[in-house]
Amino acid sequence: MFTKCGDVFHGYISTGVRTKKDFYFGEIEYLFGIRFMPGATCLFFRDPIREIVERPVYMEDLFAEGDSLLSHLAVTSSFKERVAAATRFLRAARLPEDGQSKLLAYCTKRLYQTRGNGKLSALAEDTGYTDRYIRNLFTDYIGISPKAFCQMLRLQYVLLLLAAHPHMNLEAAAAFAGYDDLSHMNRDCRRYMGCSSRQIRAQDFCQRGPKDGSIMFPC
């Protein structure tokens, strides 16, 4: 995430959150961000990120050349130029893939394919690694356990369902998402969103694009 106040840019890295959270960056004029798929941080720095989950840190604390990017952003004049500068920086900073990054990419892809209904034991059987190794890999490079990751994926699918079908029966949404029943879905809603599924639908947590009907989630 990048903020602008006057001619000064600051860069922050947030490795994810375990619950719905508001971030405060002080008085700023402008903010934009780049969102990565879960686990992508291991392509940029090898150190575990579990210690900075839910705690944004200054970009230059993790990237040695972070100051250089901020200097480039300071002389840009448009959003397009800022995105281009950040993209060039990240492409140059990307590390070669190693065994851990490939394993994590495979596991997250499989869980996305099951919409959060995959099993850790199945990942272990597919890859030949132990449950414990995969669990530690998720905690180190995503900041949460595979179980929590699956719970968030199921909840994201519920949000998509309710956004696309505003009048869908909540019990049906729970079944489509793979929950045993509505109470289990509401438990995850309260854990990660701080409210029930009925409140999520009433408050319309998603933002709809004015032209193409795209749906964006502030979580």
XYZ file of C-alpha atoms in Angstrom:
219
model
C 0.000 0.000 0.000
C 1.258 3.456 -0.886
C 0.171 6.775 0.594
C 0.821 10.306 -0.608
C 0.811 13.478 1.444
C 2.148 16.530 -0.374
C 5.266 15.381 -2.213
C 5.986 12.567 0.234
C 5.168 8.909 -0.477
C 5.208 6.146 2.107
C 5.063 2.448 1.341
C 3.636 -0.234 3.618
C 3.444 -4.001 3.442
C 0.509 -5.754 5.060
C 0.692 -9.523 4.911
C -2.984 -10.095 5.576
C -5.447 -10.063 8.431
C -7.248 -12.728 10.408
C -10.370 -10.598 10.926
C -12.028 -7.581 9.298
C -9.782 -4.664 10.165
C -9.470 -0.927 9.555
C -6.020 0.527 8.897
C -5.270 4.154 9.727
C -2.435 5.909 7.898
C -2.890 9.427 9.228
C -3.901 12.413 7.132
C -3.248 11.507 3.496
C -4.290 12.789 0.078
C -4.026 9.590 -1.880
C -3.762 5.838 -1.372
C -3.340 2.920 -3.747
C -2.311 -0.656 -3.284
C -1.241 -3.832 -5.034
C -2.805 -7.050 -3.833
C -1.011 -10.379 -4.145
C -2.334 -13.886 -4.018
C -1.800 -15.632 -0.651
C 1.748 -16.912 -0.271
C 3.250 -14.593 -2.890
C 5.473 -12.956 -0.276
C 7.846 -15.940 -0.451
C 8.702 -14.805 -3.990
C 10.038 -11.525 -2.646
C 11.601 -12.344 0.712
C 12.371 -15.690 2.275
C 11.891 -14.752 5.912
C 8.579 -15.920 7.474
C 5.878 -13.256 7.639
C 3.861 -14.693 10.530
C 5.207 -12.042 12.919
C 3.820 -9.131 10.883
C 0.323 -10.413 10.133
C -2.206 -7.629 10.872
C 0.672 -5.201 11.448
C 1.630 -3.109 8.402
C 5.362 -2.385 8.267
C 7.308 0.167 6.272
C 8.250 -1.130 2.851
C 11.908 -0.188 3.271
C 12.132 -2.455 6.327
C 11.651 -5.497 4.060
C 12.931 -4.287 0.694
C 16.471 -2.919 0.570
C 15.592 -0.760 -2.459
C 12.241 0.403 -1.081
C 13.430 4.020 -0.819
C 14.273 3.987 -4.523
C 10.704 3.073 -5.462
C 9.256 5.782 -3.233
C 11.545 8.324 -4.901
C 10.288 7.230 -8.323
C 6.676 7.496 -7.175
C 7.275 11.034 -5.940
C 7.943 12.254 -9.487
C 4.994 10.487 -11.140
C 1.985 12.500 -12.227
C -0.701 9.884 -12.805
C -2.083 6.671 -11.390
C -0.955 4.802 -14.513
C 2.647 5.963 -14.015
C 2.576 4.941 -10.343
C 1.334 1.451 -11.154
C 3.997 1.099 -13.862
C 6.768 2.178 -11.456
C 5.597 -0.243 -8.752
C 5.290 -3.083 -11.293
C 8.843 -2.545 -12.580
C 10.180 -2.540 -9.036
C 8.413 -5.753 -8.041
C 9.455 -7.585 -11.196
C 13.072 -6.691 -10.506
C 12.777 -7.682 -6.833
C 11.198 -11.086 -7.510
C 13.314 -14.008 -6.322
C 13.727 -17.285 -8.227
C 11.141 -19.912 -7.355
C 12.333 -22.550 -4.919
C 10.809 -25.746 -3.591
C 8.841 -24.009 -0.853
C 7.284 -21.411 -3.143
C 6.288 -24.081 -5.674
C 4.759 -26.268 -2.962
C 2.835 -23.362 -1.482
C 1.570 -22.316 -4.926
C 0.355 -25.849 -5.581
C -1.410 -26.142 -2.215
C -3.166 -22.780 -2.423
C -4.252 -23.508 -6.007
C -5.766 -26.836 -4.958
C -7.653 -25.201 -2.087
C -8.964 -22.484 -4.397
C -10.178 -25.172 -6.769
C -12.177 -26.769 -3.942
C -13.450 -23.334 -2.757
C -11.988 -24.034 0.664
C -13.388 -27.532 1.008
C -10.092 -29.375 0.512
C -8.419 -31.395 3.224
C -4.908 -30.972 4.583
C -4.521 -34.744 4.534
C -5.276 -34.743 0.788
C -2.587 -32.106 0.177
C -0.122 -34.182 2.171
C -0.961 -37.278 0.146
C -0.705 -35.384 -3.172
C 2.646 -33.785 -2.396
C 4.365 -36.377 -0.208
C 4.929 -33.838 2.574
C 3.574 -34.240 6.092
C 0.533 -32.395 7.436
C 2.792 -30.603 9.888
C 5.208 -29.400 7.207
C 2.403 -27.961 5.064
C 0.733 -26.377 8.102
C 4.004 -24.675 9.094
C 4.522 -23.506 5.508
C 1.114 -21.795 5.502
C 1.756 -20.193 8.890
C 5.184 -18.943 7.807
C 4.273 -17.511 4.400
C 0.539 -16.771 4.549
C 0.298 -16.061 8.258
C -2.608 -18.411 8.951
C -3.191 -22.149 9.110
C -4.595 -24.158 6.171
C -7.828 -24.553 8.158
C -8.248 -20.788 8.567
C -7.321 -20.297 4.911
C -10.106 -22.689 3.871
C -12.591 -20.951 6.149
C -11.788 -17.627 4.479
C -12.129 -19.133 1.004
C -15.556 -20.533 1.835
C -16.619 -17.182 3.247
C -15.377 -15.362 0.148
C -17.485 -17.706 -1.957
C -20.517 -16.876 0.187
C -19.876 -13.164 -0.424
C -19.724 -13.802 -4.165
C -22.948 -15.785 -4.066
C -24.808 -13.112 -2.120
C -23.453 -10.366 -4.361
C -24.490 -12.186 -7.539
C -27.798 -13.432 -6.094
C -29.006 -10.883 -3.499
C -32.202 -12.789 -2.771
C -30.639 -16.214 -2.420
C -31.787 -18.174 0.599
C -29.010 -18.116 3.198
C -29.365 -21.827 3.900
C -28.880 -22.480 0.186
C -25.798 -20.229 0.119
C -24.354 -22.167 3.049
C -24.944 -25.470 1.248
C -23.427 -24.224 -2.022
C -20.327 -23.042 -0.148
C -19.862 -26.411 1.525
C -21.034 -25.611 5.050
C -22.879 -28.256 7.048
C -25.571 -25.723 7.924
C -26.296 -22.015 8.343
C -25.014 -21.908 11.915
C -21.550 -23.018 10.765
C -21.553 -20.329 8.075
C -22.600 -17.680 10.597
C -19.800 -18.759 12.898
C -17.241 -17.986 10.200
C -19.042 -14.736 9.310
C -18.774 -13.546 12.886
C -15.189 -14.728 13.229
C -13.865 -12.997 10.130
C -16.392 -10.267 9.346
C -17.715 -9.439 12.803
C -21.385 -9.936 11.932
C -23.921 -12.530 10.783
C -24.631 -13.513 7.171
C -27.912 -11.588 7.320
C -26.034 -8.455 8.341
C -23.485 -8.999 5.573
C -26.268 -9.066 2.982
C -28.054 -6.080 4.530
C -24.898 -3.954 4.678
C -23.737 -4.913 1.159
C -20.064 -5.461 1.942
C -19.140 -5.514 -1.732
C -18.687 -2.562 -4.063
C -20.055 -2.837 -7.592
C -18.194 -1.340 -10.503
C -20.306 1.283 -12.310
C -19.535 0.079 -15.855
C -18.751 -3.595 -16.057
C -20.658 -4.806 -13.000
C -17.447 -6.083 -11.409
C -17.515 -6.825 -7.716
C -14.787 -5.792 -5.288
C -14.573 -6.817 -1.653
C -13.041 -4.527 1.011
C -11.536 -7.451 2.935
